[in-house]
Coordinates of C-alpha atoms in Angstrom, one line a residue:
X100 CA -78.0 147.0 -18.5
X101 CA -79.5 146.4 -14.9
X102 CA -82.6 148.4 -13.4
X103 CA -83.3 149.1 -10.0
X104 CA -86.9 148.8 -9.4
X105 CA -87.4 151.0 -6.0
X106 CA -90.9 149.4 -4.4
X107 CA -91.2 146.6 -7.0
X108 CA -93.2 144.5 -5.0
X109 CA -96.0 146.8 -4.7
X110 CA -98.9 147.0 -6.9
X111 CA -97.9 149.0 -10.2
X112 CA -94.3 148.2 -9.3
X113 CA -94.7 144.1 -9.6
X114 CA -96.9 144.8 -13.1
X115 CA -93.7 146.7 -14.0
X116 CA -90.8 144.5 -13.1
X117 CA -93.3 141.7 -14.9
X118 CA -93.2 143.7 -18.0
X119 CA -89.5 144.7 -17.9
X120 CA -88.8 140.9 -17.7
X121 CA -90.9 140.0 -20.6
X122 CA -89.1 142.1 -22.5
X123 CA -85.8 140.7 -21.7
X124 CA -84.3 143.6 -19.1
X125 CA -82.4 142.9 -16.0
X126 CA -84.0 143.5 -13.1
X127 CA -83.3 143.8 -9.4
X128 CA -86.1 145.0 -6.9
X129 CA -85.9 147.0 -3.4
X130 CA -88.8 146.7 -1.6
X131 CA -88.9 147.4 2.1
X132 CA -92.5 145.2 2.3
X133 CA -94.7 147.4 4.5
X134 CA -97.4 147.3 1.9
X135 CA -95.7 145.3 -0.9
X136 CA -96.2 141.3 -1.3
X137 CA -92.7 139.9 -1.6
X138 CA -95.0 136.7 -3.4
X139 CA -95.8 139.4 -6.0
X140 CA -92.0 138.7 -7.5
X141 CA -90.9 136.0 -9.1
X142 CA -88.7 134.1 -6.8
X143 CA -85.4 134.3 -9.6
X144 CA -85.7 138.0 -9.6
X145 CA -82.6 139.4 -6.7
X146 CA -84.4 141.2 -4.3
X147 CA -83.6 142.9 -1.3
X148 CA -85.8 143.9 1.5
X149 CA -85.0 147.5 3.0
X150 CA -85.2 151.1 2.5
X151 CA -84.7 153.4 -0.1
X152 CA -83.0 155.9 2.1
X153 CA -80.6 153.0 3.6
X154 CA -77.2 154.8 1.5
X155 CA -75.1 151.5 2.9
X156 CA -77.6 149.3 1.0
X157 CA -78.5 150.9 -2.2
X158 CA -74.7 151.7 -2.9
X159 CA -74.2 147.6 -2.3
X160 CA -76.5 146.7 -4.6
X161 CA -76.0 149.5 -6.9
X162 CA -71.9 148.2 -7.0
X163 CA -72.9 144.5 -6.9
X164 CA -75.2 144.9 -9.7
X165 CA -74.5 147.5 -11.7
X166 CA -76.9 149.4 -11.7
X167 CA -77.5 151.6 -14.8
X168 CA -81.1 153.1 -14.4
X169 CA -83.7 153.4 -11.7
X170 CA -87.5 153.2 -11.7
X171 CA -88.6 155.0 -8.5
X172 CA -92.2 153.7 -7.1
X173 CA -91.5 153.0 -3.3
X174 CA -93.7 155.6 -1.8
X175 CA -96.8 155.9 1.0
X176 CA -99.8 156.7 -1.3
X177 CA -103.1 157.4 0.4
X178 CA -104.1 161.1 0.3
X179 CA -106.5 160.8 3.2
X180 CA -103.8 159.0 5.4
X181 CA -101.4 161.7 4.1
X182 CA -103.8 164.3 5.6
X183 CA -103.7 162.6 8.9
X184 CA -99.9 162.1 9.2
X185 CA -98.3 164.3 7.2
X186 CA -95.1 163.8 9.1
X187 CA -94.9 159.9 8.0
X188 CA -95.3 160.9 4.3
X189 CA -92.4 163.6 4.0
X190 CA -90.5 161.4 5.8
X191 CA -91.1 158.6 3.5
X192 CA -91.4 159.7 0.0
X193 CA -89.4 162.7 0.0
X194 CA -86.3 162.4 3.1
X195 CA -86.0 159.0 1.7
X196 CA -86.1 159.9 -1.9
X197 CA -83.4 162.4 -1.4
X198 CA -81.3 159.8 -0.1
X199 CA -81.6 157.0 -2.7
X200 CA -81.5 159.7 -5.4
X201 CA -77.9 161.1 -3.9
X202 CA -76.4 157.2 -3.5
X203 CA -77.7 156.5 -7.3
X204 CA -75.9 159.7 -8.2
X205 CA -72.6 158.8 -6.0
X206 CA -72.3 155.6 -8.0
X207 CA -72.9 156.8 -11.4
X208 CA -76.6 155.8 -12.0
X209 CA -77.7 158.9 -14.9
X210 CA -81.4 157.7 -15.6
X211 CA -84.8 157.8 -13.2
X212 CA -88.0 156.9 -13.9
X213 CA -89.6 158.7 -11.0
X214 CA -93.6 157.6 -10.8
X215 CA -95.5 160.6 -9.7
X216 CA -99.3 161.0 -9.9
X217 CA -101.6 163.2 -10.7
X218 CA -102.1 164.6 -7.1
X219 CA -99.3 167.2 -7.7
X220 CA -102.2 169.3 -9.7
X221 CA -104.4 169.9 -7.2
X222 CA -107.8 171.2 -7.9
X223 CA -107.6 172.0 -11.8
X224 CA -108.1 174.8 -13.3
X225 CA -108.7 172.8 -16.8
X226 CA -110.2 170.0 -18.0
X227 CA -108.6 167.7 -19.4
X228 CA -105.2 168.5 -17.0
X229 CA -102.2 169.0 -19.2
X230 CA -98.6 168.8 -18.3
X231 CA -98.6 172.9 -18.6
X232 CA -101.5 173.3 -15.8
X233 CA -100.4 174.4 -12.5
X234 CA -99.3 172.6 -9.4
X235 CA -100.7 173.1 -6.5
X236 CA -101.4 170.0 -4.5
X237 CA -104.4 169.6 -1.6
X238 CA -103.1 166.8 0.0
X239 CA -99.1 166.3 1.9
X240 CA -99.2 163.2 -0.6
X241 CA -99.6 165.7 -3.5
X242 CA -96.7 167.5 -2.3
X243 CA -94.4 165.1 -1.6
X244 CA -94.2 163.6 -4.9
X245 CA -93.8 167.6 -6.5
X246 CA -90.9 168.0 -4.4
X247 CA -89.3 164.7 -5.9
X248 CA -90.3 166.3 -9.3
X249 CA -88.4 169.4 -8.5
X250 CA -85.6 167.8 -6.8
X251 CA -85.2 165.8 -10.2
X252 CA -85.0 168.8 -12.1
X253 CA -82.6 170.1 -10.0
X254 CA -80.3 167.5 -10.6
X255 CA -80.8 167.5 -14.0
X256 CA -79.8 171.1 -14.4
X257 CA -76.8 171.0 -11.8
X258 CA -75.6 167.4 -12.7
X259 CA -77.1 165.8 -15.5
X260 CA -79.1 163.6 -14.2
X261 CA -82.2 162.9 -16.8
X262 CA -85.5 161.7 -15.4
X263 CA -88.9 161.5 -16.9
X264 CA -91.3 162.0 -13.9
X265 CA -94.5 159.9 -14.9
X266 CA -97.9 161.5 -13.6
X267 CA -100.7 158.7 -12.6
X268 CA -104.2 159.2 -13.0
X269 CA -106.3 156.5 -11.4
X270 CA -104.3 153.1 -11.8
X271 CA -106.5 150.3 -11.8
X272 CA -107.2 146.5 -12.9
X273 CA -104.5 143.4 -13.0
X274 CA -102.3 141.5 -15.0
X275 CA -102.4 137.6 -15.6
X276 CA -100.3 137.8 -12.3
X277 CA -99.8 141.2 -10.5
X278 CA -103.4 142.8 -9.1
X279 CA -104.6 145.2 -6.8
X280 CA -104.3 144.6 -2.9
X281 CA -103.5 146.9 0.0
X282 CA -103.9 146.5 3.4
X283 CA -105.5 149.0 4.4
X284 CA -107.5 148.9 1.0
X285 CA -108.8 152.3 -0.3
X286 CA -108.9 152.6 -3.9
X287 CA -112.3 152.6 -5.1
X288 CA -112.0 149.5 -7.5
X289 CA -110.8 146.5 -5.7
X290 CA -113.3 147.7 -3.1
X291 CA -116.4 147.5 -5.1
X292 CA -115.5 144.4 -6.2
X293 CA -114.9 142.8 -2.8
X294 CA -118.6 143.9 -2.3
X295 CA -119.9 142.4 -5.7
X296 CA -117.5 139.1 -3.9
X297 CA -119.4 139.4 -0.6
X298 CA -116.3 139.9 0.9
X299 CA -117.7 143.4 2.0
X300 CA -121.0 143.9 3.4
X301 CA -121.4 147.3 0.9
X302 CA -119.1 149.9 -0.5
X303 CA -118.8 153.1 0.6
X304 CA -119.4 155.9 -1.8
X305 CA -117.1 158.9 -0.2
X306 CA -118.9 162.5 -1.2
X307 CA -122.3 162.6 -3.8
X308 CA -122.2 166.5 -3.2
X309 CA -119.2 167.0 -5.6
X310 CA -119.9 169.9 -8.6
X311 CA -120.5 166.7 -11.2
X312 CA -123.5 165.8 -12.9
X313 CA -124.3 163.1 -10.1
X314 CA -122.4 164.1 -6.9
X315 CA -119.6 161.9 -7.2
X316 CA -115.9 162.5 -7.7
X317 CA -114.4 161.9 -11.5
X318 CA -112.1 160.3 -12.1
X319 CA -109.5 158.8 -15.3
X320 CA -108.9 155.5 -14.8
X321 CA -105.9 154.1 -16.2
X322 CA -105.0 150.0 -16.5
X323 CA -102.1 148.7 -14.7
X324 CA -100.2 147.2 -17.8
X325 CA -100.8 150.3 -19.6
X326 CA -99.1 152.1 -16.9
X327 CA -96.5 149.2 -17.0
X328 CA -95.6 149.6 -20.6
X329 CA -95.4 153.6 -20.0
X330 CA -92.2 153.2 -17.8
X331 CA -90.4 150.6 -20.3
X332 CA -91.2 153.1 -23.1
X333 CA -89.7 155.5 -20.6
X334 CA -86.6 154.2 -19.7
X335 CA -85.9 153.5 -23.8
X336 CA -86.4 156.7 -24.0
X337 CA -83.9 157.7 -21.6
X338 CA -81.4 155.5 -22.9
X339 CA -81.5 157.5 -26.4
X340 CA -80.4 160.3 -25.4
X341 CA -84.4 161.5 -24.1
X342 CA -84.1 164.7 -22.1
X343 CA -86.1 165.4 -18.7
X344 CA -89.9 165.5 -19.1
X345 CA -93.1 165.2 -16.9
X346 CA -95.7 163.1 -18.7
X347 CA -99.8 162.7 -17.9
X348 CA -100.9 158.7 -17.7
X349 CA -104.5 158.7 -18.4
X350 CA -106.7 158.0 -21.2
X351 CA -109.0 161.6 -21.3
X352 CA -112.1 159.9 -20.3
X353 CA -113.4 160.4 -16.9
X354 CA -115.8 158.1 -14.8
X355 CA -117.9 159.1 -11.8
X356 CA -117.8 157.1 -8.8
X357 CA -121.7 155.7 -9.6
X358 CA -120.9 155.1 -13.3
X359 CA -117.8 152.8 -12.0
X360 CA -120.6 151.1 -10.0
X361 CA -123.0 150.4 -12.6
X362 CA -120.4 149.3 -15.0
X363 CA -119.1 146.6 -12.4
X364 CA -122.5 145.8 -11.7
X365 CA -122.8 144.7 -15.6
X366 CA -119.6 143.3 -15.4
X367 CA -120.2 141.0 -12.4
X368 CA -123.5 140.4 -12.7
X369 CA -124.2 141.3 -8.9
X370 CA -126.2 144.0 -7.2
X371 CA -122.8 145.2 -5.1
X372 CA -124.9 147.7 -2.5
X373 CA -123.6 150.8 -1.0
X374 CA -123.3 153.0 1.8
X375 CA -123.7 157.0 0.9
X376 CA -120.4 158.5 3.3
X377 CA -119.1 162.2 3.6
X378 CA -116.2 163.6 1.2
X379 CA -112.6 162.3 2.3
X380 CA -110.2 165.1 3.0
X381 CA -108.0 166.5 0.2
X382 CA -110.1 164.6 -2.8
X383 CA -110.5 167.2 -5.7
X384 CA -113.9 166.9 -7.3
X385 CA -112.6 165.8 -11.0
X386 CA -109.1 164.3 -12.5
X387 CA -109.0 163.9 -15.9
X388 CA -105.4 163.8 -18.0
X389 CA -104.5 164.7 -21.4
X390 CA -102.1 162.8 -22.2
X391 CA -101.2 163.3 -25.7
X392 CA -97.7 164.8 -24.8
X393 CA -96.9 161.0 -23.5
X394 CA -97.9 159.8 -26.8
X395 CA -95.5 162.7 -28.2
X396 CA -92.7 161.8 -26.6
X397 CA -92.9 158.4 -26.2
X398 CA -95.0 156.4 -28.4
X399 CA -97.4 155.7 -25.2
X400 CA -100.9 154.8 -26.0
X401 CA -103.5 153.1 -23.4
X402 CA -105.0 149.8 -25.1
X403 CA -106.0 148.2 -22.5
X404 CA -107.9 151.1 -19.9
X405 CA -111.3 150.9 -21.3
X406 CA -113.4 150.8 -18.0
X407 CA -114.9 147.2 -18.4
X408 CA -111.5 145.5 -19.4
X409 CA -110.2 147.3 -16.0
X410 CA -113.1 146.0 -13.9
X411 CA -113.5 142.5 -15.7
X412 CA -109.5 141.9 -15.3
X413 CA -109.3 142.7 -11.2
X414 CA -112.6 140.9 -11.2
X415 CA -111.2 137.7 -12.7
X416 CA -107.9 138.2 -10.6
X417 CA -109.5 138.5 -7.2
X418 CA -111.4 135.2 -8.1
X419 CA -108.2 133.4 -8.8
X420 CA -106.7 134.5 -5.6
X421 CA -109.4 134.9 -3.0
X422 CA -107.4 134.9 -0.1
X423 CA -104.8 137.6 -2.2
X424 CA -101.5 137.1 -2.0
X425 CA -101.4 135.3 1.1
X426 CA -101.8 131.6 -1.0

């Protein structure tokens, strides 16, 4: 069997197609490179550069490769940026998605791994966030990913099409050879440890008047290869027969923005200074999964997500490639 890995050079989606290989799958990778490292790849994985909504080309490489299954990551994915150009993000993640979803189904592909995120919840109404609590996003990012949810169970009920829609927390840390880096970079971790690095003058802490016991947004933080594992378990599950399901990825611990901090601070042994900033738009005060129903259903369990491992393995992967994956 052959996978399509939709955005497989970006950051959870290299960690993935890494961990599909090491467990002996085929593997063939779309990636359109606007904020993906083609580097991030091994060079004897087939790879095409172009869009997930470009029918002509997905049904080439579907027919040319026969493709059996999908994993679905190629998406925009910063909620503030979403905020400010809502336009580019609908476009993206959901008019494309629509399109690579109907050229899979045209050529026979039955099986999606869709990676959503938390996001589609909203502001919580419980704590820890089940599969079961309602979706209301904040943010156009929020949304379009629940509209690919809903679109998948669309198809599932009208054509057959089975899917298990995978629901990030806060992904996070490296592999041996798959880490963090965007351009623009926004996620709190690789930042704070450019400024432990010096590569940064300071990191900015967004909001300290959130309703937590210090004033800074909490969050689950999730490793990378655990999240990498998650989607093989997935598609095995899939390919037995699995029916449709929307899964949590998180561990049920939740870390403030300062307690992130001091933790790197111990694990880096440097002072890493910051710079106190206002709230960024559509960033609920708390995210914190329950993810037992992953466990359920798949066998899923995070051993490798406890904060320090996170922080010590981008740590240690940042100094190996200071100048990212431009070397």
């Amino acid at each position: 069997m052959t996978i399509l890995v939709t955005g497989g050079a970006g950051y959870i989606g290299s960690a993935t197609v890494e961990r599909l290989r090491a467990k002996g799958e085929r593997v063939v990778v779309l990636d359109d490179l606007f904020r993906g490292h083609r580097v991030a790849v091994d060079k004897d994985v087939p790879f095409y550069q172009g869009r997930v909504g470009d029918r002509v080309l997905v049904e080439r490489i579907a027919r040319e490769h026969k493709i059996d299954e999908c994993v679905h990551f190629a998406a925009l994915a910063f909620v503030g940026e979403s905020v400010l150009e809502p336009a580019k993000y609908f476009e993206n993640n959901v008019e494309q998605g629509v399109a690579l979803v109907g050229t899979l189904m045209k050529v026979g592909v039955r099986r999606i791994v869709f990676s959503s995120t938390c996001a589609t919840y909203g502001e919580p109404r419980e704590i820890p966030i089940s599969e079961s609590s309602p979706q209301w996003p904040v943010n156009p990012y929020g949304w379009s990913k629940l509209m690919m949810e809903r679109l998948l169970a669309s198809y599932d009920t009208a054509y057959g099409l089975k899917s298990i829609s995978l629901r990030y927390f806060n992904a996070a840390g490296a592999t041996e050879r798959c880490g963090e880096l965007h351009d623009p970079e926004t996620h709190l971790v690789p930042n704070l440890l450019r400024a432990a690095s010096g590569e940064l003058p300071y990191l900015s802490v967004f909001g300290t008047d959130y309703p937590t016991p210090d004033g800074t947004a909490i969050r689950d933080y999730v490793h990378v290869a655990d999240l990498a594992e998650a989607h093989v378990l997935a598609i095995e599950h899939l390919r037995r027969g699995g029916e449709s399901d929307y899964l949590n990825l998180g561990t049920g611990d939740g870390y403030s923005v300062m307690q992130v901090i001091e933790t790197a601070r111990k694990v880096t042994g440097q002072p890493i200074p910051t710079k106190l900033e206002e709230r960024r738009a559509g960033d609920p005060p708390k995210l914190v999964a329950d993810s037992r129903k992953a466990g359920k259903i798949l066998g899923w369990k995070p051993v490798m997500s406890d904060l320090a491992s996170i922080l010590r393995s981008q740590w240690e992967w940042q100094k190996r490639h200071p100048q990212g994956y431009r070397e």
